[in-house]
Amino acid sequence: MAESNNFTCRGKLWKFLLFLSVVCIFLLLKFDGQKRKPVRGPEIKNVLYSSEGTEEARGKTSTKPSSKTTITAKETTTTQVAATTEITTLITSSTTTISSEKVTEETKCSPEQYVLFLKTHKAGSSTMSNIFFRYGDSRDLSFVLGSDTLIGWPTRFRIGQALAFDGTRPNFLCSHTRFNKKAMNHLFPKDASKYVTIVRNPVKQFESAFNYMEIGRKFGFGTNPTEALKAFLKNGISFNDIRKSTLARNPQMFDLGLDFKFYQDAKAIKEYIEFLEKEFDLVLISDYFDESVVLMKRLLCWELDDVLYAKSNERLDKDKAPELSDDTKENIKRWNKADVLMYEHFNQTLWRRIEREGKEFYDDLANFRRMKQELKTKCFSDKPSRQLIYGNKYAKGFTLKSDLPSDLQQKCGRMTRTENNYLAYLRNKRAAKLVGINRAAPNEDDKEKVSWDAASDYKYVPVKTTR
C-alpha cells in the first residue's frame, strides 16, 4: 500500500515538474519576443534553425503520450503554437523591414560620370554620341578625343592614338574606335565605369554600311547600290579583300573586336559573344531606340531630359534603298553570320532586362516619348534641310524655329550638332583649358617688363680688376 502511494506521489511530482517546465518555456519565449529588436539577415536564419530544432526535439520526446499525460500534451501543443506564432510574427516583421530597406537602397543612386560608349557603324551610334557629348559638355566633363572623328580605327584602340589628357581621368569615350579590352580598361576601370555599345538588325545595318562606304564600287560591282549589293552577295570576296575593306563582312563584330580569322568559326563566335556580355554593362538595340535609351537612363541613374535626342545622320529620302528582296536579305544573314548571332543574343538580353524593370520602365518610356515630342514641336520647324556629315556625304538636317528663347536655342542647337562639329568644338574647348593649365604664373613670366632695366635693385655691376 505504501509502495502504491509512493508511486502515485512520484507520478504527481513528475506531472507537476513537467507542467512547471512548460510554463517556464512559454514565459521565457513570450518575454524574449517582447524584448527582442527587429531581426536582420543572419539572425533570421538562426531563429528558424532554433525553431526547427526545438520542434524536432519535442517530437522525439512525446510521440506516444499516455492517458495520464493527455492534458500536459495539449498544453505543450498550445505552447508550441504560441511559440511558432511569436517566431512567425518576428520573421514577418523582420522581412518587411529588410524589404523596405532594400527598396530604399535600390532607389538611391548617383549619376554615372564615367562611360565608355563603343560606336558601331551605321547603327544609330552618332545619335547616341550626341547624348553623351551634351551631357558631358553641360557639366564640363572630359572626353577621350582623337585628332579627327576616328581614334585609330580600323586598328584597335591604343592610348597613344588619343590626344594628350589634362592629367585627370577622362569621363567619356564615344568616338569611332575598335574595341581593345586592355587599353580601354586602363582608362576606364571596370569597377568604376560603365561600358555601353549599340547594335542593329544586321540586314538593315549591312545594307546601310554597304551603301554609305560604297563597298560595291570598291570591288568592281558597279555604282547602283541595289544591284551592286546583289552582285556582291552572289560572288562574295576573299579573306584578303575583307582585310582591305574592314566593313565588308560582319562590320559590327569587327568594331566590337572580333578578329577576321574567326568569322567562320562557330565556337569562337559563341565564346566572343559571351566575352562581350561580360565586358559591356549594356548593349543597346538600335531597332528599339527609345526602349534602349530609357534602359540606359536607368542604368546610368540619369534624368529623362538627359537622354532626349534628335536623329543624327539619317539618310536623305533620295539615298534610301528600295525594299530588299527576300533572297538578298537571306544572303546578308548568311554572309554576316557572326553579326546575326551577336544581334539575336543581345536582342534577347535587352528584352529580358526590360521585363525585370517592371511597370515603372513603361511609365518612364511613355513620359520620355511625350517629352521628346514636346521638344520637337517647340524646337524644330517643318522646313526640310540637309547637313554635311562627312566628306561629300549629306544627311537630313534640322531647322530651328527663329523665335526660340535663349535656353531652348542652346539646348536644341546642341542636339542638332553633327558629330564632326561637336568634336571640333570639344577639341577647341579642351585646348583652351590646356592653355590655361600651361600658362605661367605672374611671377614666372611677365610680358609687360621686357627689359632688365625695368628694375635696378640688383643691377649688374661687374667687378673691376686692376693689374
Tab-separated table of C-alpha atoms in Angstrom:
chain	number	residue	atom	x	y	z
A	1	MET	CA	0.000	0.000	0.000
A	2	ALA	CA	2.844	2.304	0.902
A	3	GLU	CA	4.591	1.460	-2.336
A	4	SER	CA	1.422	2.292	-4.268
A	5	ASN	CA	1.148	5.659	-2.512
A	6	ASN	CA	4.811	6.387	-3.225
A	7	PHE	CA	4.320	5.562	-6.908
A	8	THR	CA	1.281	7.884	-7.069
A	9	CYS	CA	3.223	10.701	-5.368
A	10	ARG	CA	6.143	10.287	-7.719
A	11	GLY	CA	3.745	10.370	-10.689
A	12	LYS	CA	2.121	13.568	-9.464
A	13	LEU	CA	5.546	15.105	-8.815
A	14	TRP	CA	6.706	14.334	-12.392
A	15	LYS	CA	3.483	15.764	-13.800
A	16	PHE	CA	3.935	18.914	-11.715
A	17	LEU	CA	7.593	19.310	-12.789
A	18	LEU	CA	6.700	18.788	-16.458
A	19	PHE	CA	3.876	21.331	-16.223
A	20	LEU	CA	6.203	23.824	-14.480
A	21	SER	CA	8.836	23.360	-17.230
A	22	VAL	CA	6.288	24.059	-19.966
A	23	VAL	CA	5.086	27.222	-18.193
A	24	CYS	CA	8.682	28.445	-17.813
A	25	ILE	CA	9.433	27.831	-21.501
A	26	PHE	CA	6.284	29.725	-22.513
A	27	LEU	CA	7.109	32.692	-20.258
A	28	LEU	CA	10.700	32.814	-21.496
A	29	LEU	CA	9.607	32.806	-25.147
A	30	LYS	CA	6.984	35.479	-24.511
A	31	PHE	CA	9.406	37.686	-22.592
A	32	ASP	CA	12.132	37.220	-25.252
A	33	GLY	CA	9.665	38.047	-28.061
A	34	GLN	CA	8.646	41.295	-26.359
A	35	LYS	CA	12.187	42.418	-25.697
A	36	ARG	CA	13.811	41.329	-28.997
A	37	LYS	CA	14.598	44.044	-31.509
A	38	PRO	CA	13.824	43.526	-35.232
A	39	VAL	CA	15.956	40.704	-36.532
A	40	ARG	CA	18.163	41.244	-39.582
A	41	GLY	CA	19.655	38.922	-42.174
A	42	PRO	CA	21.782	36.256	-40.468
A	43	GLU	CA	19.762	36.346	-37.199
A	44	ILE	CA	16.610	35.253	-39.020
A	45	LYS	CA	18.411	32.118	-40.125
A	46	ASN	CA	19.346	31.388	-36.503
A	47	VAL	CA	15.758	31.827	-35.288
A	48	LEU	CA	14.478	29.482	-37.978
A	49	TYR	CA	17.155	26.941	-37.170
A	50	SER	CA	16.410	27.073	-33.422
A	51	SER	CA	12.674	26.743	-34.046
A	52	GLU	CA	13.110	23.693	-36.260
A	53	GLY	CA	15.466	22.113	-33.750
A	54	THR	CA	13.008	22.608	-30.889
A	55	GLU	CA	10.122	21.104	-32.851
A	56	GLU	CA	12.230	18.103	-33.797
A	57	ALA	CA	13.329	17.535	-30.216
A	58	ARG	CA	9.775	17.776	-28.910
A	59	GLY	CA	8.552	15.311	-31.484
A	60	LYS	CA	11.057	12.733	-30.309
A	61	THR	CA	10.167	13.044	-26.620
A	62	SER	CA	6.375	12.870	-26.896
A	63	THR	CA	5.480	10.641	-29.827
A	64	LYS	CA	3.156	8.396	-27.716
A	65	PRO	CA	1.736	10.268	-24.705
A	66	SER	CA	-0.088	8.130	-22.072
A	67	SER	CA	-3.620	8.875	-20.920
A	68	LYS	CA	-2.209	10.290	-17.713
A	69	THR	CA	-0.277	12.963	-19.617
A	70	THR	CA	-3.007	13.968	-22.088
A	71	ILE	CA	-3.584	17.382	-20.517
A	72	THR	CA	0.144	18.096	-20.444
A	73	ALA	CA	0.478	17.149	-24.097
A	74	LYS	CA	-2.341	19.538	-25.025
A	75	GLU	CA	-0.693	22.297	-23.037
A	76	THR	CA	2.605	21.520	-24.784
A	77	THR	CA	0.887	21.746	-28.180
A	78	THR	CA	-0.646	25.091	-27.198
A	79	THR	CA	2.784	26.296	-26.164
A	80	GLN	CA	4.274	25.179	-29.477
A	81	VAL	CA	1.586	27.072	-31.402
A	82	ALA	CA	2.127	30.183	-29.315
A	83	ALA	CA	5.898	29.983	-29.773
A	84	THR	CA	5.534	29.405	-33.510
A	85	THR	CA	3.167	32.392	-33.761
A	86	GLU	CA	5.679	34.584	-31.924
A	87	ILE	CA	8.503	33.482	-34.257
A	88	THR	CA	6.361	33.865	-37.397
A	89	THR	CA	5.391	37.397	-36.356
A	90	LEU	CA	9.036	38.168	-35.641
A	91	ILE	CA	10.195	36.839	-39.027
A	92	THR	CA	7.409	38.644	-40.929
A	93	SER	CA	8.280	41.911	-39.208
A	94	SER	CA	11.980	41.432	-39.935
A	95	THR	CA	11.373	40.512	-43.585
A	96	THR	CA	9.218	43.609	-44.038
A	97	THR	CA	11.980	45.753	-42.537
A	98	ILE	CA	14.605	44.212	-44.837
A	99	SER	CA	12.384	44.577	-47.924
A	100	SER	CA	11.727	48.211	-47.062
A	101	GLU	CA	15.433	48.872	-46.588
A	102	LYS	CA	16.235	47.106	-49.892
A	103	VAL	CA	13.757	49.254	-51.830
A	104	THR	CA	15.146	52.409	-50.235
A	105	GLU	CA	18.698	51.324	-51.061
A	106	GLU	CA	17.838	50.477	-54.672
A	107	THR	CA	16.172	53.834	-55.259
A	108	LYS	CA	19.289	55.652	-54.112
A	109	CYS	CA	21.839	56.037	-56.881
A	110	SER	CA	24.311	58.600	-58.114
A	111	PRO	CA	24.593	59.625	-61.774
A	112	GLU	CA	27.346	57.734	-63.568
A	113	GLN	CA	30.091	60.100	-64.720
A	114	TYR	CA	32.454	57.610	-66.401
A	115	VAL	CA	31.143	55.879	-69.505
A	116	LEU	CA	32.859	54.171	-72.425
A	117	PHE	CA	30.490	54.100	-75.388
A	118	LEU	CA	31.809	51.970	-78.229
A	119	LYS	CA	30.419	53.211	-81.535
A	120	THR	CA	29.428	50.753	-84.248
A	121	HIS	CA	28.991	51.885	-87.848
A	122	LYS	CA	25.510	52.664	-89.188
A	123	ALA	CA	23.696	51.596	-86.032
A	124	GLY	CA	22.461	54.900	-84.622
A	125	SER	CA	25.697	55.458	-82.723
A	126	SER	CA	26.065	59.103	-83.805
A	127	THR	CA	22.731	59.919	-82.165
A	128	MET	CA	23.977	58.188	-79.018
A	129	SER	CA	27.292	60.076	-79.114
A	130	ASN	CA	25.371	63.348	-79.228
A	131	ILE	CA	23.627	62.390	-75.988
A	132	PHE	CA	26.996	61.819	-74.290
A	133	PHE	CA	28.522	64.975	-75.820
A	134	ARG	CA	25.679	67.110	-74.471
A	135	TYR	CA	25.729	65.512	-71.037
A	136	GLY	CA	29.489	65.927	-70.597
A	137	ASP	CA	29.689	69.369	-72.206
A	138	SER	CA	26.954	70.855	-69.997
A	139	ARG	CA	28.773	69.595	-66.883
A	140	ASP	CA	32.286	70.452	-68.067
A	141	LEU	CA	33.350	66.794	-68.058
A	142	SER	CA	36.221	65.454	-70.164
A	143	PHE	CA	36.369	63.258	-73.272
A	144	VAL	CA	38.897	60.974	-74.914
A	145	LEU	CA	39.381	62.713	-78.275
A	146	GLY	CA	41.219	61.916	-81.475
A	147	SER	CA	42.683	64.331	-83.994
A	148	ASP	CA	39.581	63.749	-86.152
A	149	THR	CA	36.335	61.744	-85.958
A	150	LEU	CA	38.152	58.424	-85.542
A	151	ILE	CA	40.553	57.299	-82.832
A	152	GLY	CA	42.847	54.886	-84.641
A	153	TRP	CA	40.016	52.991	-86.367
A	154	PRO	CA	40.230	50.473	-88.057
A	155	THR	CA	43.152	49.482	-85.812
A	156	ARG	CA	42.394	48.593	-82.218
A	157	PHE	CA	42.246	51.427	-79.702
A	158	ARG	CA	45.567	52.424	-78.161
A	159	ILE	CA	46.033	55.153	-75.599
A	160	GLY	CA	48.730	56.842	-77.697
A	161	GLN	CA	46.220	57.401	-80.519
A	162	ALA	CA	44.198	59.822	-78.410
A	163	LEU	CA	45.116	63.431	-77.763
A	164	ALA	CA	47.023	64.081	-74.562
A	165	PHE	CA	44.953	64.350	-71.402
A	166	ASP	CA	44.973	67.205	-68.921
A	167	GLY	CA	46.192	64.949	-66.120
A	168	THR	CA	42.739	63.885	-64.933
A	169	ARG	CA	40.861	60.689	-65.619
A	170	PRO	CA	38.589	61.125	-68.699
A	171	ASN	CA	34.836	60.837	-68.210
A	172	PHE	CA	33.728	59.666	-71.647
A	173	LEU	CA	34.942	57.890	-74.747
A	174	CYS	CA	32.371	57.969	-77.553
A	175	SER	CA	34.275	58.335	-80.839
A	176	HIS	CA	34.698	55.678	-83.517
A	177	THR	CA	37.393	53.232	-82.443
A	178	ARG	CA	37.847	49.457	-82.288
A	179	PHE	CA	37.457	47.547	-79.049
A	180	ASN	CA	40.647	46.764	-77.159
A	181	LYS	CA	39.961	45.457	-73.673
A	182	LYS	CA	43.330	46.069	-72.025
A	183	ALA	CA	43.843	49.665	-73.156
A	184	MET	CA	40.222	50.605	-72.531
A	185	ASN	CA	40.154	49.004	-69.085
A	186	HIS	CA	43.235	51.063	-68.230
A	187	LEU	CA	41.426	54.340	-68.963
A	188	PHE	CA	38.005	53.147	-67.828
A	189	PRO	CA	38.399	50.631	-64.968
A	190	LYS	CA	35.569	48.122	-64.995
A	191	ASP	CA	34.753	48.608	-61.321
A	192	ALA	CA	34.357	52.375	-61.700
A	193	SER	CA	32.908	52.832	-65.205
A	194	LYS	CA	30.025	51.711	-67.371
A	195	TYR	CA	30.577	50.108	-70.777
A	196	VAL	CA	27.833	50.640	-73.366
A	197	THR	CA	27.520	49.893	-77.087
A	198	ILE	CA	24.761	49.688	-79.699
A	199	VAL	CA	23.956	47.163	-82.435
A	200	ARG	CA	21.380	46.973	-85.212
A	201	ASN	CA	19.496	44.351	-87.218
A	202	PRO	CA	22.298	43.040	-89.497
A	203	VAL	CA	20.149	43.140	-92.652
A	204	LYS	CA	19.452	46.872	-92.256
A	205	GLN	CA	22.890	47.688	-90.907
A	206	PHE	CA	24.837	45.897	-93.640
A	207	GLU	CA	22.773	47.435	-96.444
A	208	SER	CA	23.334	50.896	-94.957
A	209	ALA	CA	27.089	50.390	-94.440
A	210	PHE	CA	27.492	48.835	-97.899
A	211	ASN	CA	25.813	51.855	-99.463
A	212	TYR	CA	27.493	54.521	-97.310
A	213	MET	CA	31.015	53.101	-97.684
A	214	GLU	CA	30.490	52.405	-101.419
A	215	ILE	CA	31.771	48.857	-100.959
A	216	GLY	CA	30.232	47.647	-104.234
A	217	ARG	CA	32.132	50.232	-106.267
A	218	LYS	CA	35.404	49.426	-104.493
A	219	PHE	CA	35.171	45.788	-105.588
A	220	GLY	CA	34.010	46.464	-109.130
A	221	PHE	CA	30.315	45.637	-108.750
A	222	GLY	CA	29.070	48.956	-110.133
A	223	THR	CA	27.650	52.152	-108.681
A	224	ASN	CA	23.957	51.201	-108.433
A	225	PRO	CA	23.649	50.356	-104.716
A	226	THR	CA	20.920	47.716	-105.023
A	227	GLU	CA	22.422	45.879	-107.994
A	228	ALA	CA	25.935	46.127	-106.571
A	229	LEU	CA	24.739	44.581	-103.303
A	230	LYS	CA	23.087	41.662	-105.119
A	231	ALA	CA	26.196	41.005	-107.219
A	232	PHE	CA	28.483	41.283	-104.201
A	233	LEU	CA	26.450	38.754	-102.206
A	234	LYS	CA	26.249	36.399	-105.169
A	235	ASN	CA	30.023	36.269	-105.573
A	236	GLY	CA	31.478	37.161	-102.184
A	237	ILE	CA	35.068	38.318	-101.734
A	238	SER	CA	38.258	36.717	-100.451
A	239	PHE	CA	39.695	36.811	-96.939
A	240	ASN	CA	42.476	39.179	-98.052
A	241	ASP	CA	39.959	41.523	-99.703
A	242	ILE	CA	37.964	41.704	-96.469
A	243	ARG	CA	41.110	42.781	-94.639
A	244	LYS	CA	41.384	45.702	-97.071
A	245	SER	CA	37.762	46.772	-96.546
A	246	THR	CA	37.013	46.037	-92.913
A	247	LEU	CA	33.257	46.658	-93.045
A	248	ALA	CA	32.692	44.247	-95.944
A	249	ARG	CA	31.735	41.351	-93.637
A	250	ASN	CA	30.404	41.268	-90.055
A	251	PRO	CA	31.019	45.018	-89.659
A	252	GLN	CA	29.507	45.240	-86.179
A	253	MET	CA	31.541	42.382	-84.761
A	254	PHE	CA	34.615	43.928	-86.358
A	255	ASP	CA	34.016	47.182	-84.451
A	256	LEU	CA	33.465	45.123	-81.300
A	257	GLY	CA	36.869	43.486	-81.766
A	258	LEU	CA	36.313	40.022	-83.284
A	259	ASP	CA	39.296	39.023	-85.432
A	260	PHE	CA	38.803	38.263	-89.160
A	261	LYS	CA	40.037	34.702	-88.849
A	262	PHE	CA	37.105	33.745	-86.611
A	263	TYR	CA	34.336	34.880	-88.968
A	264	GLN	CA	33.512	31.286	-89.952
A	265	ASP	CA	34.323	29.645	-86.602
A	266	ALA	CA	31.058	28.907	-84.745
A	267	LYS	CA	32.772	28.066	-81.426
A	268	ALA	CA	34.938	31.208	-81.471
A	269	ILE	CA	31.949	33.418	-82.315
A	270	LYS	CA	29.904	31.964	-79.449
A	271	GLU	CA	32.766	32.452	-76.997
A	272	TYR	CA	33.301	36.038	-78.162
A	273	ILE	CA	29.626	36.875	-77.669
A	274	GLU	CA	29.918	35.548	-74.106
A	275	PHE	CA	33.040	37.686	-73.662
A	276	LEU	CA	31.173	40.801	-74.862
A	277	GLU	CA	28.330	40.136	-72.442
A	278	LYS	CA	30.818	40.221	-69.561
A	279	GLU	CA	32.601	43.326	-70.844
A	280	PHE	CA	29.589	45.529	-71.586
A	281	ASP	CA	27.120	46.646	-68.949
A	282	LEU	CA	24.508	47.334	-71.613
A	283	VAL	CA	24.152	46.573	-75.322
A	284	LEU	CA	21.533	48.847	-76.870
A	285	ILE	CA	19.407	47.770	-79.836
A	286	SER	CA	19.060	50.475	-82.471
A	287	ASP	CA	15.796	48.987	-83.786
A	288	TYR	CA	14.236	49.703	-80.367
A	289	PHE	CA	15.948	53.006	-79.788
A	290	ASP	CA	13.568	54.596	-77.276
A	291	GLU	CA	13.402	51.458	-75.147
A	292	SER	CA	17.199	51.175	-75.224
A	293	VAL	CA	17.762	54.812	-74.285
A	294	VAL	CA	15.331	54.658	-71.358
A	295	LEU	CA	17.009	51.468	-70.119
A	296	MET	CA	20.382	53.221	-70.334
A	297	LYS	CA	18.986	56.202	-68.454
A	298	ARG	CA	18.007	53.869	-65.612
A	299	LEU	CA	21.382	52.099	-65.658
A	300	LEU	CA	23.311	55.384	-65.505
A	301	CYS	CA	20.928	56.995	-62.992
A	302	TRP	CA	20.387	59.970	-65.307
A	303	GLU	CA	17.255	62.021	-65.918
A	304	LEU	CA	14.919	61.578	-68.894
A	305	ASP	CA	15.852	65.076	-70.025
A	306	ASP	CA	19.497	63.985	-70.274
A	307	VAL	CA	18.753	61.366	-72.935
A	308	LEU	CA	16.369	63.254	-75.223
A	309	TYR	CA	17.612	63.160	-78.801
A	310	ALA	CA	17.133	64.206	-82.401
A	311	LYS	CA	18.133	61.610	-85.006
A	312	SER	CA	21.629	62.124	-86.395
A	313	ASN	CA	22.927	61.003	-89.799
A	314	GLU	CA	19.520	59.918	-91.099
A	315	ARG	CA	19.735	59.279	-94.833
A	316	LEU	CA	18.090	61.658	-97.258
A	317	ASP	CA	14.978	60.178	-98.858
A	318	LYS	CA	16.674	60.079	-102.256
A	319	ASP	CA	19.503	57.941	-100.844
A	320	LYS	CA	17.293	55.335	-99.202
A	321	ALA	CA	17.402	51.917	-100.821
A	322	PRO	CA	14.241	50.212	-102.080
A	323	GLU	CA	12.887	47.232	-100.145
A	324	LEU	CA	15.306	44.329	-100.410
A	325	SER	CA	14.192	41.002	-101.840
A	326	ASP	CA	13.865	38.002	-99.530
A	327	ASP	CA	16.847	36.348	-101.241
A	328	THR	CA	19.030	39.407	-100.671
A	329	LYS	CA	18.024	39.557	-97.000
A	330	GLU	CA	18.831	35.873	-96.555
A	331	ASN	CA	22.211	36.259	-98.261
A	332	ILE	CA	23.058	39.193	-95.992
A	333	LYS	CA	22.339	36.983	-92.972
A	334	ARG	CA	24.454	34.130	-94.311
A	335	TRP	CA	27.359	36.423	-95.221
A	336	ASN	CA	27.269	38.141	-91.821
A	337	LYS	CA	26.648	35.108	-89.609
A	338	ALA	CA	28.688	36.439	-86.683
A	339	ASP	CA	26.710	39.697	-86.659
A	340	VAL	CA	23.426	37.781	-86.818
A	341	LEU	CA	24.286	35.547	-83.847
A	342	MET	CA	25.516	38.509	-81.826
A	343	TYR	CA	22.409	40.588	-82.612
A	344	GLU	CA	19.989	37.776	-81.755
A	345	HIS	CA	21.737	37.223	-78.426
A	346	PHE	CA	21.700	40.854	-77.298
A	347	ASN	CA	18.201	41.499	-78.601
A	348	GLN	CA	17.011	38.769	-76.234
A	349	THR	CA	19.028	40.121	-73.304
A	350	LEU	CA	17.594	43.622	-73.853
A	351	TRP	CA	14.004	42.421	-73.523
A	352	ARG	CA	14.813	40.233	-70.544
A	353	ARG	CA	16.275	43.257	-68.779
A	354	ILE	CA	13.276	45.402	-69.663
A	355	GLU	CA	10.955	42.725	-68.264
A	356	ARG	CA	12.859	42.782	-64.968
A	357	GLU	CA	12.443	46.565	-64.731
A	358	GLY	CA	8.673	46.190	-64.272
A	359	LYS	CA	5.870	48.693	-64.781
A	360	GLU	CA	7.981	51.730	-63.862
A	361	PHE	CA	10.020	51.218	-67.020
A	362	TYR	CA	6.966	51.643	-69.218
A	363	ASP	CA	5.923	54.730	-67.244
A	364	ASP	CA	9.371	56.179	-67.975
A	365	LEU	CA	9.067	55.214	-71.640
A	366	ALA	CA	5.684	56.928	-72.021
A	367	ASN	CA	6.974	60.093	-70.322
A	368	PHE	CA	10.112	60.035	-72.454
A	369	ARG	CA	8.177	59.847	-75.713
A	370	ARG	CA	5.878	62.640	-74.588
A	371	MET	CA	8.837	64.869	-73.649
A	372	LYS	CA	10.597	64.098	-76.934
A	373	GLN	CA	7.536	65.059	-78.976
A	374	GLU	CA	7.020	68.259	-76.967
A	375	LEU	CA	10.641	69.280	-77.515
A	376	LYS	CA	10.429	68.536	-81.237
A	377	THR	CA	7.304	70.713	-81.508
A	378	LYS	CA	8.931	73.567	-79.582
A	379	CYS	CA	12.326	73.491	-81.308
A	380	PHE	CA	12.072	72.490	-84.950
A	381	SER	CA	10.180	73.813	-87.927
A	382	ASP	CA	8.872	71.560	-90.686
A	383	LYS	CA	11.150	73.185	-93.237
A	384	PRO	CA	13.320	70.429	-94.795
A	385	SER	CA	17.088	70.811	-94.631
A	386	ARG	CA	20.244	68.784	-95.016
A	387	GLN	CA	23.602	68.868	-93.293
A	388	LEU	CA	27.086	67.810	-94.315
A	389	ILE	CA	28.244	64.957	-92.116
A	390	TYR	CA	31.461	63.656	-93.648
A	391	GLY	CA	33.376	64.196	-96.903
A	392	ASN	CA	30.684	64.642	-99.530
A	393	LYS	CA	28.002	62.818	-97.535
A	394	TYR	CA	24.811	64.609	-96.540
A	395	ALA	CA	22.049	63.615	-94.131
A	396	LYS	CA	18.736	65.046	-93.018
A	397	GLY	CA	19.166	68.204	-91.003
A	398	PHE	CA	17.050	70.345	-88.697
A	399	THR	CA	15.803	73.914	-88.903
A	400	LEU	CA	15.448	75.620	-85.529
A	401	LYS	CA	12.486	77.926	-85.028
A	402	SER	CA	13.504	81.571	-85.149
A	403	ASP	CA	11.671	82.738	-82.018
A	404	LEU	CA	13.180	80.307	-79.509
A	405	PRO	CA	14.126	81.623	-76.048
A	406	SER	CA	17.863	81.513	-75.382
A	407	ASP	CA	17.751	78.405	-73.156
A	408	LEU	CA	15.862	76.362	-75.758
A	409	GLN	CA	18.018	77.747	-78.542
A	410	GLN	CA	21.112	76.443	-76.780
A	411	LYS	CA	19.552	73.099	-75.821
A	412	CYS	CA	18.088	72.344	-79.250
A	413	GLY	CA	21.168	73.690	-81.029
A	414	ARG	CA	23.403	71.222	-79.186
A	415	MET	CA	21.002	68.423	-80.064
A	416	THR	CA	21.319	69.089	-83.811
A	417	ARG	CA	25.102	69.426	-83.974
A	418	THR	CA	26.809	66.960	-86.287
A	419	GLU	CA	29.411	64.672	-84.781
A	420	ASN	CA	32.285	66.392	-86.602
A	421	ASN	CA	31.053	69.791	-85.461
A	422	TYR	CA	30.704	68.720	-81.842
A	423	LEU	CA	34.110	67.018	-81.817
A	424	ALA	CA	35.776	70.152	-83.236
A	425	TYR	CA	34.074	72.235	-80.543
A	426	LEU	CA	35.185	69.827	-77.785
A	427	ARG	CA	38.778	69.818	-79.077
A	428	ASN	CA	38.830	73.633	-79.001
A	429	LYS	CA	37.318	73.652	-75.529
A	430	ARG	CA	39.945	71.175	-74.372
A	431	ALA	CA	42.769	73.187	-75.985
A	432	ALA	CA	41.627	76.356	-74.220
A	433	LYS	CA	41.609	74.504	-70.916
A	434	LEU	CA	45.134	73.181	-71.549
A	435	VAL	CA	46.336	76.698	-72.374
A	436	GLY	CA	45.012	77.837	-69.022
A	437	ILE	CA	46.702	74.927	-67.241
A	438	ASN	CA	50.035	75.522	-69.010
A	439	ARG	CA	50.052	79.311	-68.588
A	440	ALA	CA	52.940	80.567	-66.463
A	441	ALA	CA	52.204	82.285	-63.180
A	442	PRO	CA	52.677	86.106	-62.993
A	443	ASN	CA	55.974	85.815	-61.127
A	444	GLU	CA	57.261	83.333	-63.733
A	445	ASP	CA	56.545	85.331	-66.851
A	446	ASP	CA	55.623	88.982	-67.241
A	447	LYS	CA	55.406	90.227	-70.806
A	448	GLU	CA	54.995	93.862	-69.712
A	449	LYS	CA	58.525	94.006	-68.290
A	450	VAL	CA	60.513	93.495	-71.451
A	451	SER	CA	63.861	94.809	-70.202
A	452	TRP	CA	66.239	94.085	-67.354
A	453	ASP	CA	66.328	97.779	-66.714
A	454	ALA	CA	62.652	97.880	-65.653
A	455	ALA	CA	64.023	97.478	-62.121
A	456	SER	CA	67.530	98.139	-60.859
A	457	ASP	CA	67.564	96.618	-57.373
A	458	TYR	CA	70.195	94.130	-58.416
A	459	LYS	CA	71.628	95.938	-61.384
A	460	TYR	CA	74.624	94.097	-62.707
A	461	VAL	CA	77.887	95.852	-61.945
A	462	PRO	CA	80.927	93.699	-62.749
A	463	VAL	CA	83.988	93.671	-60.536
A	464	LYS	CA	86.730	95.969	-61.823
A	465	THR	CA	90.054	94.254	-61.771
A	466	THR	CA	93.432	96.029	-61.707
A	467	ARG	CA	96.810	94.839	-62.878
